[in-house]
Short mmCIF file of C-alpha atoms and ligand atoms in Angstrom, two decimals:
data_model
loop_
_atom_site.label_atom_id
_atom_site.label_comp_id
_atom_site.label_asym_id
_atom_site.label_seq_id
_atom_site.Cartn_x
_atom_site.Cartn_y
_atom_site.Cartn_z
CA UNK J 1 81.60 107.93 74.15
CA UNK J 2 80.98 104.08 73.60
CA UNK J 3 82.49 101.83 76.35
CA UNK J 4 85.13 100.56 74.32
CA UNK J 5 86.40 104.18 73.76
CA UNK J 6 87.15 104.59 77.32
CA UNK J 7 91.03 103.70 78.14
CA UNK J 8 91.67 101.74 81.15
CA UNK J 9 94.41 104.01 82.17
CA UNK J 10 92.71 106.57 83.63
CA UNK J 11 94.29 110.00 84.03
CA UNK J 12 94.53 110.86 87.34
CA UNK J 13 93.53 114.76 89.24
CA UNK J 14 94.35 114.22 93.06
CA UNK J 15 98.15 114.60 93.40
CA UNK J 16 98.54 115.73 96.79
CA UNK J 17 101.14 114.44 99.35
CA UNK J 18 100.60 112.26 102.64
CA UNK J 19 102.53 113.67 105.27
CA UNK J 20 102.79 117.31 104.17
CA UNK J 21 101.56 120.29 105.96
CA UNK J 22 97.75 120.11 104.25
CA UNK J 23 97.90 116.39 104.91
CA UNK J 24 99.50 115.36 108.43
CA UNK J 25 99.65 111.87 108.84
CA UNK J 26 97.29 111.07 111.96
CA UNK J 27 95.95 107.45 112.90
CA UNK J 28 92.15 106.91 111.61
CA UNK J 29 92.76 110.66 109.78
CA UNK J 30 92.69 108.73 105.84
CA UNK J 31 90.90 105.90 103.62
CA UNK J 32 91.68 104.39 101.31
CA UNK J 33 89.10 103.16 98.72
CA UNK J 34 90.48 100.05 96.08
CA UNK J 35 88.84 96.94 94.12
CA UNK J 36 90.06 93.47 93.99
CA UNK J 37 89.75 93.59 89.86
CA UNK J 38 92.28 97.00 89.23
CA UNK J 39 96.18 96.09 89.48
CA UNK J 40 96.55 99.82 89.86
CA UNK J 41 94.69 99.85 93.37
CA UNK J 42 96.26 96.56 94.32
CA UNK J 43 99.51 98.30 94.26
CA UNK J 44 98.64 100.25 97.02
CA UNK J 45 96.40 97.63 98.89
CA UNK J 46 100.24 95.46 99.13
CA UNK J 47 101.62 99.24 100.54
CA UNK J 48 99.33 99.13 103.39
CA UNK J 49 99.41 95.76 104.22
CA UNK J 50 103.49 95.50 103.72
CA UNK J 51 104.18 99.03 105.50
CA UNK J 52 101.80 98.38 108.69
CA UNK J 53 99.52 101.22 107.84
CA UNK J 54 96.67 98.37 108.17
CA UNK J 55 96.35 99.85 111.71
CA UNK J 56 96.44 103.40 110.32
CA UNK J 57 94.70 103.88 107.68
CA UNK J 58 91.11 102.11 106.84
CA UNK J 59 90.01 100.53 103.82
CA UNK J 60 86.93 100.20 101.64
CA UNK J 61 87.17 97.34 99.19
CA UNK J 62 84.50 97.89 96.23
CA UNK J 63 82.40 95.46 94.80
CA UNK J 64 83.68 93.82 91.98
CA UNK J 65 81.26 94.20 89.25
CA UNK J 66 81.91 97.43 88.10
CA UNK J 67 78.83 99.05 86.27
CA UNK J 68 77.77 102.32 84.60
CA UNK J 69 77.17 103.92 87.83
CA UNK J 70 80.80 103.49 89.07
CA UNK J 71 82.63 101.83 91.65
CA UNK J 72 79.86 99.72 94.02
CA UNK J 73 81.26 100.65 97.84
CA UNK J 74 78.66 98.57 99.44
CA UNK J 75 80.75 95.75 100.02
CA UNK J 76 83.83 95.09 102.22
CA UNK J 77 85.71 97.71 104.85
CA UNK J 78 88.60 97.46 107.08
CA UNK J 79 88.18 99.87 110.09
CA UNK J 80 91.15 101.24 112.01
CA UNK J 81 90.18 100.45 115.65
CA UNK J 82 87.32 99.20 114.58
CA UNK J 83 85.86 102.61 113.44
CA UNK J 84 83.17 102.43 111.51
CA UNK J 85 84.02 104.37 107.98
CA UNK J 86 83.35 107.87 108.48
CA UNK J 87 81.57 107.60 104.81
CA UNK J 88 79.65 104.91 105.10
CA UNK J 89 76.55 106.28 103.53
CA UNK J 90 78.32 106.71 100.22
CA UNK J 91 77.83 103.95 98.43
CA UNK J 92 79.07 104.80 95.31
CA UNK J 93 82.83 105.90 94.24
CA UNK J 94 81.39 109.05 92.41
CA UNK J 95 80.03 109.90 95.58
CA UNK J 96 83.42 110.41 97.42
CA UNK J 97 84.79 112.74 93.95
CA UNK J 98 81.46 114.52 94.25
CA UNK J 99 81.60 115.01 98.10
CA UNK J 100 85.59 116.31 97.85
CA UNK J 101 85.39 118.13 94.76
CA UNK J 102 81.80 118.87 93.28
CA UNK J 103 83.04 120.31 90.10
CA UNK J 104 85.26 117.27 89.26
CA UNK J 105 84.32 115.93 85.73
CA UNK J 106 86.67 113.25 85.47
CA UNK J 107 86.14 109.66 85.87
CA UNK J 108 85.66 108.08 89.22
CA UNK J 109 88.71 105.78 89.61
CA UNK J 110 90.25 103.76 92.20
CA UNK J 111 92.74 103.90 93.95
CA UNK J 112 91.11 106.80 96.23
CA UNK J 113 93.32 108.04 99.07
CA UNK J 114 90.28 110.68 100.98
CA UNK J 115 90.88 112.64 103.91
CA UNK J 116 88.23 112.11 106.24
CA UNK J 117 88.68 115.17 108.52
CA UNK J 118 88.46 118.00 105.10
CA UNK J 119 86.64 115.83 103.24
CA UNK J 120 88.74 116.21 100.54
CA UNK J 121 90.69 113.63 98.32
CA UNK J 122 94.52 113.57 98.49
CA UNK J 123 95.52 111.67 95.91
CA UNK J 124 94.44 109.18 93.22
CA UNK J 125 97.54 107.87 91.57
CA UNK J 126 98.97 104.71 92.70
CA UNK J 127 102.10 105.05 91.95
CA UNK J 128 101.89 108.41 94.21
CA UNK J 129 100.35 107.14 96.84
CA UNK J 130 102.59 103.55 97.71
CA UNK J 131 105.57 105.81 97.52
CA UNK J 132 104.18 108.17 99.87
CA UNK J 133 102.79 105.13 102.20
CA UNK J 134 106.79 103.95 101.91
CA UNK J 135 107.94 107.32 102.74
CA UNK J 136 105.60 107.79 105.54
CA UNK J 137 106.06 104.24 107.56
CA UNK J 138 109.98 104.78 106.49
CA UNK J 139 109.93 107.77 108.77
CA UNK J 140 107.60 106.03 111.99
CA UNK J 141 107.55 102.72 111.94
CA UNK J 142 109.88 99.64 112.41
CA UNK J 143 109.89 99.13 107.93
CA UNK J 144 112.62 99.03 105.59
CA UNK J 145 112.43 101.23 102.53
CA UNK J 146 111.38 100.10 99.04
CA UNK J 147 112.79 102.76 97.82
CA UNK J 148 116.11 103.54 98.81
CA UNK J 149 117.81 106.52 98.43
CA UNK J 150 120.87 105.36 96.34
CA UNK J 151 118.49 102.86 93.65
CA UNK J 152 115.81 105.11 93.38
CA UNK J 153 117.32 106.19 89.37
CA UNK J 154 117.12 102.47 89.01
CA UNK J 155 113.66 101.92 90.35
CA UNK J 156 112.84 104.64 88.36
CA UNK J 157 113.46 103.56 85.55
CA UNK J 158 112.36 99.98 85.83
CA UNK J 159 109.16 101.47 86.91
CA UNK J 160 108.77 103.66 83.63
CA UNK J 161 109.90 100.77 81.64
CA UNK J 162 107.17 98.34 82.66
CA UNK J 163 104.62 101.38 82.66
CA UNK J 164 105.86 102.38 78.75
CA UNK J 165 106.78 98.51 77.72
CA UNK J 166 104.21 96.20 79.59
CA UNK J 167 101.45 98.08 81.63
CA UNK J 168 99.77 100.35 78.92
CA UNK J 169 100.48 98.20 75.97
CA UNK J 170 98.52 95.50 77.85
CA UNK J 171 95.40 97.87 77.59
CA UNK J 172 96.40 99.12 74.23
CA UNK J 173 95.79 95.57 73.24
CA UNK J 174 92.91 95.00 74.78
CA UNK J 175 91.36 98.39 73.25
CA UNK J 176 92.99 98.32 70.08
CA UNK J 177 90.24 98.80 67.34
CA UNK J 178 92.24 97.63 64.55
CA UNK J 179 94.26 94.70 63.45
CA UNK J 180 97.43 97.06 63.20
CA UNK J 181 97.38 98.41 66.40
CA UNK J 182 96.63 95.05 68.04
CA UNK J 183 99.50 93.27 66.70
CA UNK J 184 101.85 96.42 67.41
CA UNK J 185 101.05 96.73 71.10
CA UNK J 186 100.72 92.64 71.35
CA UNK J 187 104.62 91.88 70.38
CA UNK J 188 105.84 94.72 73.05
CA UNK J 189 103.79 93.16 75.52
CA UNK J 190 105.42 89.73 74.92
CA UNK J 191 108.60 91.74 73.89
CA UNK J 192 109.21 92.90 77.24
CA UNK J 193 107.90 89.72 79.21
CA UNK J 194 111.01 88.28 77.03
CA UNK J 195 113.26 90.57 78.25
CA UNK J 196 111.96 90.53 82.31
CA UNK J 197 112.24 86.91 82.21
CA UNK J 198 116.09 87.28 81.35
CA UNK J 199 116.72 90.26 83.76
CA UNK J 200 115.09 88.29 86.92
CA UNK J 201 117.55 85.72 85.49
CA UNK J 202 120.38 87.88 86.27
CA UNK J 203 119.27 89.70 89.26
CA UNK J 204 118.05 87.19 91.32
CA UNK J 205 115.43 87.54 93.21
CA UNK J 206 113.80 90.63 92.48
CA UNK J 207 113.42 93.33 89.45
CA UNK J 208 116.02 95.82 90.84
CA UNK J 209 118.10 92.84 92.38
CA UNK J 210 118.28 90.89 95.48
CA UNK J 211 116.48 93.60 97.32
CA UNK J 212 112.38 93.98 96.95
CA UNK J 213 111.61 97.41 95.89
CA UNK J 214 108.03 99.44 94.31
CA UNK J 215 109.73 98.49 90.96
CA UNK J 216 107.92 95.06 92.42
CA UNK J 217 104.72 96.51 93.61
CA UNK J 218 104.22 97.74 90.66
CA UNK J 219 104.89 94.72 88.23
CA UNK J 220 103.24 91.99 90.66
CA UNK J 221 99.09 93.04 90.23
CA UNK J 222 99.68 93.14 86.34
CA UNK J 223 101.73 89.99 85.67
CA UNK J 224 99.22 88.37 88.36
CA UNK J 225 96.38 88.79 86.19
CA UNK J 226 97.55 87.75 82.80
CA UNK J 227 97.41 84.16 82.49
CA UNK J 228 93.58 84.34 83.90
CA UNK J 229 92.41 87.47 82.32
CA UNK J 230 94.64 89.38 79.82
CA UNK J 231 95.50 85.98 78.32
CA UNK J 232 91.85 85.68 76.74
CA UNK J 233 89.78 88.96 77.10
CA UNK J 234 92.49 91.05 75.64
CA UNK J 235 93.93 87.77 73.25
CA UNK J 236 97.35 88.51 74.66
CA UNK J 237 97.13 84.86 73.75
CA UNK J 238 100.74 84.17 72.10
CA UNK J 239 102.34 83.05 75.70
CA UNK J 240 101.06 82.43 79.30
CA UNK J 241 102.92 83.84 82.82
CA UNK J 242 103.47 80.42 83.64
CA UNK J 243 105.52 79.39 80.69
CA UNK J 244 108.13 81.80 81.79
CA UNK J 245 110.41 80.15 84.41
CA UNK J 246 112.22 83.37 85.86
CA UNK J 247 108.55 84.81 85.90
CA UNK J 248 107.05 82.15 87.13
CA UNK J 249 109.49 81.52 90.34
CA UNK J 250 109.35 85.77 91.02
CA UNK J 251 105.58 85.11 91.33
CA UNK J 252 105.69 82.58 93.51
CA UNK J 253 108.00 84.20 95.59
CA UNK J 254 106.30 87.20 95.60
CA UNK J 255 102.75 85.57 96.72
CA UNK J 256 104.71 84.14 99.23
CA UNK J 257 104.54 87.72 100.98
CA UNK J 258 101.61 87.44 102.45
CA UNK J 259 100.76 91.44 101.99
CA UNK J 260 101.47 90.39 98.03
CA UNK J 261 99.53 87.17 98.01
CA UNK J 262 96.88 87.92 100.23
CA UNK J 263 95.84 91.06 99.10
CA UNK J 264 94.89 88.95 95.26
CA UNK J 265 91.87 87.96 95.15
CA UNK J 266 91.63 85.68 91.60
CA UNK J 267 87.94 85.22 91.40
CA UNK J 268 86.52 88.99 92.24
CA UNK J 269 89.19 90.26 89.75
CA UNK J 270 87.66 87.71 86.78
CA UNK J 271 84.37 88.74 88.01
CA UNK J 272 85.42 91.96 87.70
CA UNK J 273 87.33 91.82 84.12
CA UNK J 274 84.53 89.62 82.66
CA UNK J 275 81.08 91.04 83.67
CA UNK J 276 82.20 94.88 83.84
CA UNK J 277 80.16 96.93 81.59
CA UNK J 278 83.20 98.63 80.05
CA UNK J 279 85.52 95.91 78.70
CA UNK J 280 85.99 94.56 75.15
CA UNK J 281 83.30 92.32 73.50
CA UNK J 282 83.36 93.72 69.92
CA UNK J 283 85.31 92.16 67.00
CA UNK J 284 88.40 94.76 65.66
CA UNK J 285 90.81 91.96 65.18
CA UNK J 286 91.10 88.57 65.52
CA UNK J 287 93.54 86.98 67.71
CA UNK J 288 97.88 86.96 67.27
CA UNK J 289 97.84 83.37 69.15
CA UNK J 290 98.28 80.58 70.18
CA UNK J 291 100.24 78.99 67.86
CA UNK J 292 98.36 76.04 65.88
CA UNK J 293 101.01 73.72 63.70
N1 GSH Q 1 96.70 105.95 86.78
C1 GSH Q 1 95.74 105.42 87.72
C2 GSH Q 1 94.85 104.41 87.03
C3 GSH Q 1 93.69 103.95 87.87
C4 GSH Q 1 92.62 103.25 87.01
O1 GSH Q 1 92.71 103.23 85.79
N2 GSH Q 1 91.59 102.70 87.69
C5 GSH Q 1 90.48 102.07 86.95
C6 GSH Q 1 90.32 100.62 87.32
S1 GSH Q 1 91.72 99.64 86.90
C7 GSH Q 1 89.18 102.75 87.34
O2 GSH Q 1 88.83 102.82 88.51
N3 GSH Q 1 88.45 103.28 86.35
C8 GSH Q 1 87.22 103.97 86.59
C9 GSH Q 1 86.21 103.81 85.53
O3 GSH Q 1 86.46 103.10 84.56
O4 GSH Q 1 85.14 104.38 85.70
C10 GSH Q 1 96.51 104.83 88.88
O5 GSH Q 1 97.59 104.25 88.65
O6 GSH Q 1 96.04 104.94 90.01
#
């Protein structure tokens, strides 16, 4: 398989559930492994930080610079009471898949959620994993649901609408190995961004309306890294974020939060986008945008 053939979706094999009878939820009991560069494990680095499982559950940020060899865990931790991570002397993702489940033949993605008392990996989906961090602060701590009982249809949907309509065309783009496909994938992406820019029009402040929800956690790592890394390395060049003015406010109201804004980390995720081993360099196409007159 050449790099380019490899889609930047990854299927995911760990769907197990926080807070069930396998998986207790137990202070210092789970990790969680992410990188600054993948939206997908940003979504549940804003979880932690915006649900108070900071003091719960630890956290190994990977380097940025992905390479061959996987996921880099050499880098940056964040300990609950000031453990040291039980895994320390992993210092590669594959590592944790091979320690939890030695015949796993998958891909070695993050976001990893690992138990550290079975050794075993409980989930590795994102959008699994912040609505089981929701569900589990929703029951213990002081936190307000983002994902209330009577909008969760809505949120639903929303969330299957920007997976379908923005998230995987975005990659589709990226990948796409012929002019056809580029062009196909590159007018939904800017279809939809369209279409969100209206609807945050009409609903306010947030996706689902005036009330933040995961419809949010999920959009906010993706639209954060267009404008300085899907805009050019994937020529999703026809618009920018900031040229959207419903967009553009969301943003910056979301970054305001500081478990949305703090968790982004601009330069590691260009790093990361730019210099990984596995992202497009080869012609296929040539670019839909900008517009020249
Ligand atoms: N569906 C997964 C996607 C996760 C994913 O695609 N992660 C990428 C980075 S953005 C990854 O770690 N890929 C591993 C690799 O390319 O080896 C989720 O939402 O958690």
């Amino acid at each position: 398989m050449s790099a380019n053939e490899i889609c930047h979706v990854e299927i995911t094999s760990f769907h197990n559930e926080l807070g069930s009878e396998d998986y207790p939820f137990e202070k210092g009991r789970y990790w969680l492994f992410t990188s600054k560069v993948c939206p997908f494990a940003h979504r549940t680095e804003i979880m932690r930080a915006l649900t108070g499982l900071t003091d719960h559950i630890g956290l190994t940020i990977a380097g940025a610079i992905q390479t061959e060899h996987g996921w880099d865990l050499g880098g940056r931790y964040e300990s609950v009471d000031s453990a040291a991570s039980p895994i320390a002397d992993i210092n590669r993702l594959p590592g944790i898949y091979k320690l939890a489940a030695p015949d796993y033949l998958g891909r070695a993605s993050v976001p990893v959620l690992f138990d550290t008392k079975t050794n075993t990996i409980v989930n590795n989906e994102s959008s699994e994993i912040i609505r089981q961090f929701d569900q589990v602060a929703t029951q213990r701590f002081e936190y307000s649901t983002l994902y209330p009982t009577d909008k969760q249809m809505l949120i639903g949907e929303l969330i299957n609408e920007l997976s379908d309509k923005l998230i995987t065309p975005i990659y589709r783009t990226g990948f796409a190995k012929d002019q056809a496909t580029y062009q196909l994938y590159f007018e939904m992406v800017f279809t939809y961004l369209t279409k969100l820019d209206k609807r945050l029009g009409e609903t306010g402040a947030y996706i689902a309306g005036d009330q933040l929800t995961l419809a949010d956690v999920h959009a906010y790592p993706h639209l954060a890294r267009f404008d300085a890394a899907y805009h050019s390395l994937y020529r999703l060049n026809k618009n920018f974020i900031r040229v959207y003015p419903n967009i553009t406010d969301y943003m910056g109201r979301l970054g305001e939060i500081s478990a949305f804004g703090d968790t982004l980390d601009v330069q590691a995720f260009k790093e990361g986008y730019f210099l990984a081993w596995n992202q497009p360099t080869e012609g296929y196409f040539t670019p839909a945008g900008p517009e020249v007159n």
